[in-house]
CSV table of C-alpha atoms in Angstrom, one decimal:
chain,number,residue,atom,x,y,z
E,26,UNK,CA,-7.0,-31.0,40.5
E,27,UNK,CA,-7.8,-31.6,37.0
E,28,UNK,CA,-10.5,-29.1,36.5
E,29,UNK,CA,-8.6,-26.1,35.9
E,30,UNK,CA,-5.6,-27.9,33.2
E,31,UNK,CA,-9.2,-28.8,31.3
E,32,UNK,CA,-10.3,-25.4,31.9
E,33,UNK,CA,-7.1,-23.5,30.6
E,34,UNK,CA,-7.4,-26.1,27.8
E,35,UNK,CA,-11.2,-25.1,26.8
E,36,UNK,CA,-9.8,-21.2,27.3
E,37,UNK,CA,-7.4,-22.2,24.9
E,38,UNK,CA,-9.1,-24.1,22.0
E,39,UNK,CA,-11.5,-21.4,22.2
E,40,UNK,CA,-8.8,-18.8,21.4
E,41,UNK,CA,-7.1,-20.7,18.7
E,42,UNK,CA,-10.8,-21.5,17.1
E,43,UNK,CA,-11.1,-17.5,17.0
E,44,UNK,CA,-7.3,-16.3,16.0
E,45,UNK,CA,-7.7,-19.2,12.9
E,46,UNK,CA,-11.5,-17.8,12.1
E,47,UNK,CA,-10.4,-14.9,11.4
E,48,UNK,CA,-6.6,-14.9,10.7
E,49,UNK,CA,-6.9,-17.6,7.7
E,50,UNK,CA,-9.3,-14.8,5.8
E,51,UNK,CA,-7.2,-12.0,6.7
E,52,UNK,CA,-4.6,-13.5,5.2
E,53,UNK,CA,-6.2,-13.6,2.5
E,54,UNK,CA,-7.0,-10.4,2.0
E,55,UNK,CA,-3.7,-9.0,2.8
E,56,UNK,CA,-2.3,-11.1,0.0
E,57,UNK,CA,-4.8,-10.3,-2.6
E,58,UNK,CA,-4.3,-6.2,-2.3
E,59,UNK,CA,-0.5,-6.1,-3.9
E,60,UNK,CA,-1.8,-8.5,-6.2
E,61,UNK,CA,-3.6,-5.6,-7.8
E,62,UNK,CA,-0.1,-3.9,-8.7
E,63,UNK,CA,1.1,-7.8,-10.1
E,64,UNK,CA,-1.6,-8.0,-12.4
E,65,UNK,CA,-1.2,-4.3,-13.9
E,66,UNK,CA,2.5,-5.0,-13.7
E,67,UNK,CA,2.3,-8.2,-16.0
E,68,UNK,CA,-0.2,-6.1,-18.4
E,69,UNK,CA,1.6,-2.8,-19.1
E,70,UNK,CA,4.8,-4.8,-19.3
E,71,UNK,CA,3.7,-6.3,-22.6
E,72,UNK,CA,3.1,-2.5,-23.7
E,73,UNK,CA,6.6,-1.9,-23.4
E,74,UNK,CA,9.7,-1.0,-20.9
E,75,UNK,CA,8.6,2.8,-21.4
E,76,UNK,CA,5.2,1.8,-19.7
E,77,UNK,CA,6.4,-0.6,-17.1
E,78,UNK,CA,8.9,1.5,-16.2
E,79,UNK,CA,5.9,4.1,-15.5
E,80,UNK,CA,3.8,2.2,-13.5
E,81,UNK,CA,6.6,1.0,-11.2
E,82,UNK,CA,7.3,5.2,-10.0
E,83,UNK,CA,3.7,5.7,-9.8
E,84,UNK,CA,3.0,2.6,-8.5
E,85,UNK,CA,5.5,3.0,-5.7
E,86,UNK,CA,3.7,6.7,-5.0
E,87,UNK,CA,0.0,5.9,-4.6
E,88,UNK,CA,1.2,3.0,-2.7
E,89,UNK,CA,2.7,5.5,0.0
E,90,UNK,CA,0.2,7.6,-0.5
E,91,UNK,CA,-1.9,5.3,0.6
E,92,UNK,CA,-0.3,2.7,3.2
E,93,UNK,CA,0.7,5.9,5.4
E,94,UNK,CA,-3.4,5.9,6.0
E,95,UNK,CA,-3.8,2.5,6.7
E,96,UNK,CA,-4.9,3.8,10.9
E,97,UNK,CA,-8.0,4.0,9.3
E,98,UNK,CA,-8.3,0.5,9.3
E,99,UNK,CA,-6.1,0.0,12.5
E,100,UNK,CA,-8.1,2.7,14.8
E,101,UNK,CA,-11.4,1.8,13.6
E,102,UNK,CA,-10.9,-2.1,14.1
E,103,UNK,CA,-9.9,-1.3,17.6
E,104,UNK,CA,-12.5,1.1,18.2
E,105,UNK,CA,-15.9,-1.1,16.8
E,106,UNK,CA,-14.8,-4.3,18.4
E,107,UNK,CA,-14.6,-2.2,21.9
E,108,UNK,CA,-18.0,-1.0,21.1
E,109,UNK,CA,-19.0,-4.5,20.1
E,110,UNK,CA,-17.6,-6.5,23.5
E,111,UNK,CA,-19.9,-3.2,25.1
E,112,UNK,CA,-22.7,-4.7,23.3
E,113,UNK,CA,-23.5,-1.5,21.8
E,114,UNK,CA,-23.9,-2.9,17.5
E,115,UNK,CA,-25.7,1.0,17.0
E,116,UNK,CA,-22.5,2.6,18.6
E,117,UNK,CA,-19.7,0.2,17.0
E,118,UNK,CA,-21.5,0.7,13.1
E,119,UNK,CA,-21.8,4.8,14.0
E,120,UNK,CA,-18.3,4.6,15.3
E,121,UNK,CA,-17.4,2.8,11.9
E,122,UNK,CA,-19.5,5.5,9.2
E,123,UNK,CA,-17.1,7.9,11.6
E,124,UNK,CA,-14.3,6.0,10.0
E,125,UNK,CA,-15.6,5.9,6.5
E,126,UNK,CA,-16.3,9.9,6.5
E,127,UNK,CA,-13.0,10.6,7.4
E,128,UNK,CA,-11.4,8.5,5.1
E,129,UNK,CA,-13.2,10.3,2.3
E,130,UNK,CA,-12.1,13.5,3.7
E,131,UNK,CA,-8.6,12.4,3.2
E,132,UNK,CA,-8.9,10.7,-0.1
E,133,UNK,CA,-9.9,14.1,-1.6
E,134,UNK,CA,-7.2,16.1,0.0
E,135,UNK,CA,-5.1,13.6,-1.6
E,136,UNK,CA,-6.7,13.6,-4.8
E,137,UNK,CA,-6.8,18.1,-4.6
E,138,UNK,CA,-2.6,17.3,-4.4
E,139,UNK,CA,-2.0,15.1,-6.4
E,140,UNK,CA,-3.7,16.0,-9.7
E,141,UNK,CA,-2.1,19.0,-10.3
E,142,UNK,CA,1.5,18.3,-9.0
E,143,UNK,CA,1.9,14.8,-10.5
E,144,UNK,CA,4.6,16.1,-12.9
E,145,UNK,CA,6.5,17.3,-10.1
E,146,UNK,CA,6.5,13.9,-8.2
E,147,UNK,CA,7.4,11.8,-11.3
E,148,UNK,CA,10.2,14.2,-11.6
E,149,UNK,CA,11.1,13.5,-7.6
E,150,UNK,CA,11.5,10.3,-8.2
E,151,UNK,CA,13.7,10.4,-10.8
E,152,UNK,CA,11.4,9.0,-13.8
E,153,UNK,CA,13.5,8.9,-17.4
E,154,UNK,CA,12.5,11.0,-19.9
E,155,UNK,CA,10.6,8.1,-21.6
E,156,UNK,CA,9.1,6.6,-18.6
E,157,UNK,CA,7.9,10.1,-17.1
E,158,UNK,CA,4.6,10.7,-19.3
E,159,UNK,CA,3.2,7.5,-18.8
E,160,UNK,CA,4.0,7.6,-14.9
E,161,UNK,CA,1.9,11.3,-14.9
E,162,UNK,CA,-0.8,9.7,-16.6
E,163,UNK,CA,-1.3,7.1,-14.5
E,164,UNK,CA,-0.5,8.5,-11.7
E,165,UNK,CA,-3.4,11.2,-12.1
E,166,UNK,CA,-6.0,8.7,-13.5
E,167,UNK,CA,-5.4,6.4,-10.6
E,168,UNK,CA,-5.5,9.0,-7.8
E,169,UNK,CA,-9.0,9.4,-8.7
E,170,UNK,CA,-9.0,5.6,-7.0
E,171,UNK,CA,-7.3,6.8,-4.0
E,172,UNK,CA,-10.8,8.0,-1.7
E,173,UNK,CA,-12.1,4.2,-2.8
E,174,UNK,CA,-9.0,2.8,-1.2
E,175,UNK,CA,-9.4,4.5,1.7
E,176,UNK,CA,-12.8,3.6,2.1
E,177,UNK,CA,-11.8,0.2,1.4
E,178,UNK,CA,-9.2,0.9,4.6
E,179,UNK,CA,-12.3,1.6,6.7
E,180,UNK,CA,-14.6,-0.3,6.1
E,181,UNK,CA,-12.6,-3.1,6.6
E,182,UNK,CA,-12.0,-1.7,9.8
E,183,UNK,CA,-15.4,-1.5,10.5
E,184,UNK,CA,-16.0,-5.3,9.2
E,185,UNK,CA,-13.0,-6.5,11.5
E,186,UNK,CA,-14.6,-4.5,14.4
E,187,UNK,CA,-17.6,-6.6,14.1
E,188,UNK,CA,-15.3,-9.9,13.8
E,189,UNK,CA,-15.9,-10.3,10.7
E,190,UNK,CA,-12.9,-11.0,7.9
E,191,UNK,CA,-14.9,-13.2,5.7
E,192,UNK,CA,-16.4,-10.4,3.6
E,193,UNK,CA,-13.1,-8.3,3.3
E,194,UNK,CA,-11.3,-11.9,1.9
E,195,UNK,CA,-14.8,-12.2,-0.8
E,196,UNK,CA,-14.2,-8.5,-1.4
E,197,UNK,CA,-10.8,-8.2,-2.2
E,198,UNK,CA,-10.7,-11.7,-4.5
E,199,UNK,CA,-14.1,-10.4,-6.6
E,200,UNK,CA,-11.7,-7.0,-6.9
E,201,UNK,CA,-8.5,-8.7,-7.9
E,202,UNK,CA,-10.5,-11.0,-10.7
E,203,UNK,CA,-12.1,-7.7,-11.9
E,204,UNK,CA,-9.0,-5.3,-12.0
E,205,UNK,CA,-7.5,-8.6,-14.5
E,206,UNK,CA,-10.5,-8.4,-16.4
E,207,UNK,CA,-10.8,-4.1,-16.8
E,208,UNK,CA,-7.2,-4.0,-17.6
E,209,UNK,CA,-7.1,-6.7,-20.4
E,210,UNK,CA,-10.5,-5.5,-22.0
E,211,UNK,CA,-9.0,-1.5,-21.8
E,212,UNK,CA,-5.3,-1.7,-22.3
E,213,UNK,CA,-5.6,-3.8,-25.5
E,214,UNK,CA,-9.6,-4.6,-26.5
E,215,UNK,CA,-9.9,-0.7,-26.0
E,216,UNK,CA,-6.3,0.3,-26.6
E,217,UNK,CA,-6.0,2.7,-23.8
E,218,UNK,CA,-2.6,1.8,-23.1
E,219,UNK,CA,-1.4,2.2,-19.8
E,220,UNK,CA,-4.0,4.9,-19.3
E,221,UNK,CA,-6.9,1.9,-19.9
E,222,UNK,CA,-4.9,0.0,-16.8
E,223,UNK,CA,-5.0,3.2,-14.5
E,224,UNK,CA,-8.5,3.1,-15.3
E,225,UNK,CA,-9.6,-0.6,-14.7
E,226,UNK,CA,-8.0,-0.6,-11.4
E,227,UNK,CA,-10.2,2.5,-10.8
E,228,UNK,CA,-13.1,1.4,-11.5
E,229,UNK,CA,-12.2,-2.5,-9.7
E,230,UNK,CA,-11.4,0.3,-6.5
E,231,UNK,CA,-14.4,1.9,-6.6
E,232,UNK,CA,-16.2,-1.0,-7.1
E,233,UNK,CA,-14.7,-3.0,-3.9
E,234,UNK,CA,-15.6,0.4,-2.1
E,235,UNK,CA,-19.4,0.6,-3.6
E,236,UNK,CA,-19.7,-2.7,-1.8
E,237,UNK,CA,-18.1,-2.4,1.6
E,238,UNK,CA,-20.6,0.4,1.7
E,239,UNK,CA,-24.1,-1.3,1.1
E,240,UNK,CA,-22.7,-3.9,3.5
E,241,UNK,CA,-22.2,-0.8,5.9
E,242,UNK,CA,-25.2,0.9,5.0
E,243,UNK,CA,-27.6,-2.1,5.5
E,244,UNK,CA,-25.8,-3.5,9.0
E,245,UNK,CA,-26.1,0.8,9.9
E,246,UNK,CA,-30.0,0.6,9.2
E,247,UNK,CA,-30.5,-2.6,10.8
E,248,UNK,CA,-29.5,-0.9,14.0
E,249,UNK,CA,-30.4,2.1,14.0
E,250,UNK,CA,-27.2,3.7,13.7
E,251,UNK,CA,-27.0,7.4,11.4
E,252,UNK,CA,-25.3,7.7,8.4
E,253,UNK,CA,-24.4,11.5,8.6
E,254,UNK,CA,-21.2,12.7,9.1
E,255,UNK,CA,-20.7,13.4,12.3
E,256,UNK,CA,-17.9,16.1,13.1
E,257,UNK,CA,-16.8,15.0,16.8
E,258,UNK,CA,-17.3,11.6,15.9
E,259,UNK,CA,-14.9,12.4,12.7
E,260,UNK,CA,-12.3,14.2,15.0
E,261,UNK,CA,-12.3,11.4,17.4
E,262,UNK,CA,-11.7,8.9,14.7
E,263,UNK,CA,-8.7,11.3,13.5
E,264,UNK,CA,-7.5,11.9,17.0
E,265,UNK,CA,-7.0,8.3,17.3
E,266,UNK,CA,-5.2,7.4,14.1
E,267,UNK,CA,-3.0,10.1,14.8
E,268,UNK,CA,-0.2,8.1,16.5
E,269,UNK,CA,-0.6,5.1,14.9
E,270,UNK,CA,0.0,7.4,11.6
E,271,UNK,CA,3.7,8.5,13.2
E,272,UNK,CA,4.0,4.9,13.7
E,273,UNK,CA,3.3,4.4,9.8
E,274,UNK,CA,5.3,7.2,8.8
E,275,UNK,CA,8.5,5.8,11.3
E,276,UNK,CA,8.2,2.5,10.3
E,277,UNK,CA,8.0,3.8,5.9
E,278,UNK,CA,11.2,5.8,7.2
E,279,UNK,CA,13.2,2.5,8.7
E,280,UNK,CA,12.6,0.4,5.2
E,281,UNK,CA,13.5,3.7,2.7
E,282,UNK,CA,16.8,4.0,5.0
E,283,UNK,CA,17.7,0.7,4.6
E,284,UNK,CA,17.2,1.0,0.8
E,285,UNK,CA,19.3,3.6,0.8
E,286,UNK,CA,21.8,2.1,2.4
E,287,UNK,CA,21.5,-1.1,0.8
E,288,UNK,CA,21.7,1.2,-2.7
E,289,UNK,CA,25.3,2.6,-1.6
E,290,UNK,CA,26.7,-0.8,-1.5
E,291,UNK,CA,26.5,-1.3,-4.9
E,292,UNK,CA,24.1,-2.6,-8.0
E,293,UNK,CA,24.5,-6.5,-6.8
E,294,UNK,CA,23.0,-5.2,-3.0
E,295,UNK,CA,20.2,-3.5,-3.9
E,296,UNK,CA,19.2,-6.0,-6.5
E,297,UNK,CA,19.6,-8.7,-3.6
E,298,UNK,CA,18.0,-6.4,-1.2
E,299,UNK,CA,14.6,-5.7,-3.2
E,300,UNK,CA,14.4,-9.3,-3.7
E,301,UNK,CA,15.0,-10.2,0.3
E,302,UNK,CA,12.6,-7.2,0.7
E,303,UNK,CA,9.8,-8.5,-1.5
E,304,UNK,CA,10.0,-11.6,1.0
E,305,UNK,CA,10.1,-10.3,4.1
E,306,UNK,CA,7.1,-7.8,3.0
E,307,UNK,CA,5.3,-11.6,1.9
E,308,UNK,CA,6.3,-12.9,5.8
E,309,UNK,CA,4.7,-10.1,7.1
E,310,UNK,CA,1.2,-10.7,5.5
E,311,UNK,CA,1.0,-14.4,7.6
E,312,UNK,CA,2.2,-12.6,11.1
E,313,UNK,CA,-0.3,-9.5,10.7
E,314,UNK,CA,-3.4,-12.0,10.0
E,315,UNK,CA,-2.5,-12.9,13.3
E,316,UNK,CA,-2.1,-9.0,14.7
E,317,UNK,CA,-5.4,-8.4,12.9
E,318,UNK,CA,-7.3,-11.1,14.6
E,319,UNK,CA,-6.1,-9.7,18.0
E,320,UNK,CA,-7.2,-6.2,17.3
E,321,UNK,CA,-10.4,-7.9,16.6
E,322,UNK,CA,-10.3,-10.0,19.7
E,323,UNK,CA,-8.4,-7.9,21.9
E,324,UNK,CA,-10.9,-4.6,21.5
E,325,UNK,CA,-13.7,-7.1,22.3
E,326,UNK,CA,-12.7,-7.9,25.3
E,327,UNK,CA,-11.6,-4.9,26.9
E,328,UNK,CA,-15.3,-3.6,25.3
E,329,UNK,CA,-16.9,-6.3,27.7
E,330,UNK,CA,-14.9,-5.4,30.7
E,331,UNK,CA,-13.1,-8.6,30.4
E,332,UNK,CA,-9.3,-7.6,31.1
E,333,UNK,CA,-8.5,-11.6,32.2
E,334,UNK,CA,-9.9,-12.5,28.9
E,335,UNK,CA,-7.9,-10.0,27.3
E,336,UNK,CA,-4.5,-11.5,28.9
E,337,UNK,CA,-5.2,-14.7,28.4
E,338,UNK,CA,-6.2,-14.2,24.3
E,339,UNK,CA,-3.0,-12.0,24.4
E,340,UNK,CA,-0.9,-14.7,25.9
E,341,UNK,CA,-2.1,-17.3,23.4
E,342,UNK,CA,-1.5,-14.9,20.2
E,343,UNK,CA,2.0,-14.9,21.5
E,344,UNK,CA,2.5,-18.0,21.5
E,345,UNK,CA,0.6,-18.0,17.9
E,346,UNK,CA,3.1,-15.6,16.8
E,347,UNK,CA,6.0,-17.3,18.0
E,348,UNK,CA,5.1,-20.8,16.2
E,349,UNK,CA,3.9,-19.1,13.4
E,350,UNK,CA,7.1,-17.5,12.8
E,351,UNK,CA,9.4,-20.3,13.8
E,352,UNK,CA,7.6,-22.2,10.4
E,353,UNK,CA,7.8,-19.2,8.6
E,354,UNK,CA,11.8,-19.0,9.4
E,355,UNK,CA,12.0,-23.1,8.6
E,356,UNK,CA,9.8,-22.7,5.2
E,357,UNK,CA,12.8,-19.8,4.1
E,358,UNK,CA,15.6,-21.4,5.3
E,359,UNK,CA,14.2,-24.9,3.3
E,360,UNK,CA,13.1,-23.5,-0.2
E,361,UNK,CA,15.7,-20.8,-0.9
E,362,UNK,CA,17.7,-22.7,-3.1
E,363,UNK,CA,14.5,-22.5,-5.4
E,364,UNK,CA,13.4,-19.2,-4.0
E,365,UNK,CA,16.5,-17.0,-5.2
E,366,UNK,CA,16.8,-18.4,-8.6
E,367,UNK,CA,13.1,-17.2,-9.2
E,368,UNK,CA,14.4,-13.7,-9.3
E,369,UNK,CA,17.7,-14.1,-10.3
E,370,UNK,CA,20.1,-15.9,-12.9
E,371,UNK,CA,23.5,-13.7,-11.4
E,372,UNK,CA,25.4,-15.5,-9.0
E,373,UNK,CA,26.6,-12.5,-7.8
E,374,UNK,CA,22.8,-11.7,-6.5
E,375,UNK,CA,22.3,-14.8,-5.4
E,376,UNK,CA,25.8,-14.7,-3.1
E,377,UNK,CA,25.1,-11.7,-1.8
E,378,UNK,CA,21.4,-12.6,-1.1
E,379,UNK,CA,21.9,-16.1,1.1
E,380,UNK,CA,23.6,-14.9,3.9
E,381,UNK,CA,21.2,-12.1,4.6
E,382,UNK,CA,18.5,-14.1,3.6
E,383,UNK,CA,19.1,-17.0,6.3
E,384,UNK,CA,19.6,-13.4,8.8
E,385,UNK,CA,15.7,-13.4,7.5
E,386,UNK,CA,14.8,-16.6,8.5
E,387,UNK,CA,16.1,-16.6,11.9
E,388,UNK,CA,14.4,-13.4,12.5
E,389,UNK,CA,11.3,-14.5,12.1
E,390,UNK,CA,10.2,-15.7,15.5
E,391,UNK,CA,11.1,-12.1,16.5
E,392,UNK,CA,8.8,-11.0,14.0
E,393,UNK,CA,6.3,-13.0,15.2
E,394,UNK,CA,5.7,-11.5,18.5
E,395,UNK,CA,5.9,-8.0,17.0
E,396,UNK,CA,3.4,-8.2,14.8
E,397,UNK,CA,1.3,-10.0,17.1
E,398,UNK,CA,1.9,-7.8,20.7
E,399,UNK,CA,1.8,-5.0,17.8
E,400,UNK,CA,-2.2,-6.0,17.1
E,401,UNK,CA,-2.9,-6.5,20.5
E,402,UNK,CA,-1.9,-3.1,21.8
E,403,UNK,CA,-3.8,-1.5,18.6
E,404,UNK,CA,-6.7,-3.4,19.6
E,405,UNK,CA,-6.5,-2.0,23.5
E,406,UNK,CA,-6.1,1.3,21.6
E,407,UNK,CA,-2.6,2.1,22.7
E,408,UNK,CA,-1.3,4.5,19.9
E,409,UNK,CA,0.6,6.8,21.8
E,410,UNK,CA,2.5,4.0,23.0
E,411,UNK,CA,3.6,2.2,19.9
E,412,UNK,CA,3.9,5.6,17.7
E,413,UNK,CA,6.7,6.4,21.2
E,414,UNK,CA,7.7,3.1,20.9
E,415,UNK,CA,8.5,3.4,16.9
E,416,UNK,CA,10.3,6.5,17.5
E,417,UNK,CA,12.7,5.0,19.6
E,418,UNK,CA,13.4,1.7,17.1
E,419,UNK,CA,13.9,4.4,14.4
E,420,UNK,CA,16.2,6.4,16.7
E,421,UNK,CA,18.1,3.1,17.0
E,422,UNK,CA,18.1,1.5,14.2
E,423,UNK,CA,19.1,5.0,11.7
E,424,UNK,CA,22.6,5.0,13.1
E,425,UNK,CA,23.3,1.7,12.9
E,426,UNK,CA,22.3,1.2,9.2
E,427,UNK,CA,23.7,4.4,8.0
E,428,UNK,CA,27.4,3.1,9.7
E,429,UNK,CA,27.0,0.0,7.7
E,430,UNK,CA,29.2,1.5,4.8
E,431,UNK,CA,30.7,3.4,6.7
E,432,UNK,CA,32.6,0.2,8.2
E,433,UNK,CA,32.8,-2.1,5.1
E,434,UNK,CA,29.7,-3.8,6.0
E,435,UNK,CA,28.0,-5.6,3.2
E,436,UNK,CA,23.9,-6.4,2.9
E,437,UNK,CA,24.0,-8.9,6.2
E,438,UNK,CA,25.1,-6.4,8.0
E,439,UNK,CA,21.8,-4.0,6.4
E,440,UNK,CA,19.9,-7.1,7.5
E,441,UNK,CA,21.8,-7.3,10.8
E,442,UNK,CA,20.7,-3.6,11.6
E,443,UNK,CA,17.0,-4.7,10.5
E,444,UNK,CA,17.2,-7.7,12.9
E,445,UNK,CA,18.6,-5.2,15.7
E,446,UNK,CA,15.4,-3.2,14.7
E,447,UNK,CA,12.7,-6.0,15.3
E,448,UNK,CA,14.3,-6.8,18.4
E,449,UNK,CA,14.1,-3.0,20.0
E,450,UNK,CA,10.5,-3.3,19.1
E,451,UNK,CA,9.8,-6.2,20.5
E,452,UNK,CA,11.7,-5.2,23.8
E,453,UNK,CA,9.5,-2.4,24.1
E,454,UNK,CA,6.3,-3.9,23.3
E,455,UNK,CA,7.0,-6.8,25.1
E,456,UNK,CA,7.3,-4.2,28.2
E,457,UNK,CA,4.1,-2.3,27.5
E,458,UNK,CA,2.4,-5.5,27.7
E,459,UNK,CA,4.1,-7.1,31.2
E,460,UNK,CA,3.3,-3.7,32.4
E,461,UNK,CA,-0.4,-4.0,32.1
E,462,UNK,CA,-0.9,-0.2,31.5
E,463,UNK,CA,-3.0,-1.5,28.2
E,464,UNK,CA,-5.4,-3.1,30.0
E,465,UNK,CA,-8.4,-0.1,29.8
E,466,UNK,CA,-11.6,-1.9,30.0
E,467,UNK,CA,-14.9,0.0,28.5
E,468,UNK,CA,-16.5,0.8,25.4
E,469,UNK,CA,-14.1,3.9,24.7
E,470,UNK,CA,-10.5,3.8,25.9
């Protein structure tokens, strides 16, 4: 009688000892990327308004450009860790260079666009006449960055794959310390300017990606595995990230529309919105440690042929996910009498802000199982599922936040229709995984 509560509690400790293994780095790493933009932030903005008002349009652009890529870290987590429960290190590190070969495909298609109509996307967003020439010049030095980033994509991917999320964490921390170090020494030892910032955070970019790739490179000789590109392995990898890139591009649409909106209302909303934004963006880095780990966990698994496994770790990120966000939603709720005045002195902001802020907080345990059932069905290689599944919240929640002003609605009721939003994805997800239908055991899906 008491053999299987012991058992079920072994099954669990295990879990947790994995999800916090590689979670806690994950975390880490997640946080450290939009660092990068904080520290060039804080630099330029000594050089004047001019320059800090042209980093933040460029800024905001390569940032799109390059979050709407981020299935090549997704797909290829899922897809190594499969190969890795199959036992198969040659398959899961050629699966991964697959990755990386594709994501330098992309980052010079992006680089072949952007260089030469960089004027024309200042001017799209609205740069001021002052702020536009130092947006185009950084904007063009730092697309040169953009194929490192997306190597840095992959071949975290790849290290995730292999359950490893320690040597993302070291990488991103060594390239956060160095991008500080390259901006100070160029923008004012050097006096580039903003152009010496664009090009510290370059060279910090390629540097993080010269690394991931002798990590690569020597786990890809140890096993065996060719580093040539490989074009059916290339058009898998791309076939793959497809969906999850509509799911990307659906879920960049939800936050731009709510921005909008929130812009409509009036300068006191969107001032209070970008702040509650900035937040929940910060929320979301704890909850996708957790998604990331069951990518991790959930492709190995299903590699082995383990689908009970698979449940049970699934089950037990849930639960993760719930408590994680329950905390989260406590922690907001708690510190934002400190939290508000940070970014604000106007007690008009900060009025507008508390209501939809505490909306925030209560959300949170919703958020938690998104992120988490989110990771999970990315790790079982489900895209077509969640980029359907993204489509419909978007079909949702558009309406919704576009009859906000429509009915005198203020921001809650922005944050209301983002609420309504996390809950129509977690229906859905929390249906694809009752069903089962993820559950596709085997090296490939």
């Amino acid at each position: 009688m008491t053999q299987a509560p012991a058992a079920t509690r072994a099954t669990r400790r295990q879990h947790d000892r994995e999800i916090v293994m590689l979670a806690v780095p994950a975390f880490g790493a997640l946080v450290a990327e939009p660092l990068f933009v904080m520290a060039d932030s804080a630099i330029v903005g000594h050089l004047g308004t001019a320059q800090l008002a042209g980093l933040g349009v460029a800024s905001a652009l390569l940032t799109t450009a390059v979050s709407v890529f981020v299935f090549l870290a997704y797909a290829t987590t899922a897809a190594v860790a499969r190969r890795v429960g199959a036992g198969d290190l040659q398959a899961a590190i050629r699966q991964g260079m697959d990755g990386i070969w594709l994501a330098l495909l992309i980052g010079a298609t992006v680089i072949a666009v952007v260089l030469p109509s960089a004027p024309a996307l200042i001017d799209l967003f609205g740069a001021s006449d002052t702020a536009a020439p130092y947006a185009t010049t950084y904007l063009r030095i730092s697309s040169i960055g953009i194929p490192a980033m997306l190597i840095v994509l992959a071949a975290t991917g790849v290290l995730r794959g292999l359950q490893n999320t320690k040597t993302p964490l070291y990488v991103a921390i060594s390239g956060f310390v160095a991008n500080g170090v390259l901006n100070v020494g160029l923008v004012y030892g050097a006096g580039l300017g903003i152009a010496g910032s664009a090009w510290g955070t370059v060279i910090a970019q390629w540097g993080m990606a010269a690394v991931y790739l002798v990590v690569v490179v020597r786990g890809a000789r140890r096993h065996g595995a060719s580093l040539r590109p490989d074009a059916a392995g290339i058009r898998a990898s791309a076939q793959a990230g497809a969906p999850l890139l509509v799911r990307t591009l659906s879920l960049r649409a939800i936050l731009l529309i709510a921005t909008a909106v929130a812009a409509r209302l009036g300068d006191a909303d969107i001032a209070a919105h970008q702040i509650i934004l900035s937040l929940w963006s910060l929320l979301a880095f704890a909850l996708d440690a957790i998604a990331i780990a069951g990518q991790a966990i959930i492709g190995r698994y299903l590699g082995a042929d383990d689908p009970t496994g698979a449940r049970a770790a699934c089950r037990r990120m849930v639960q993760w996910g719930i408590a994680v966000g329950v905390v989260l939603g406590l922690l907001v709720i708690l510190s934002r009498p400190l939290f508000l005045p940070l970014f604000t002195s106007d007690p008009t902001v900060k009025d507008t802000a508390l209501p939809a802020l505490i909306m925030v907080a209560l959300s949170q345990p919703i958020c938690g199982v998104v992120c988490v059932l989110d990771g999970v069905l990315m790790g079982a290689g489900d895209g077509p599922y969640l980029a359907g599944a993204m489509l419909v919240t978007l079909a949702v929640f558009a309406p919704a936040a576009l009859l906000v002003p429509a009915f005198g609605g203020g921001l809650t009721a922005v944050w209301g229709a983002m609420t309504l939003m996390m809950t129509v994805r977690m229906l859905t997800l929390l249906l694809r995984a009752r069903s089962g239908r993820w559950v596709v055991t085997g090296a490939t899906r």
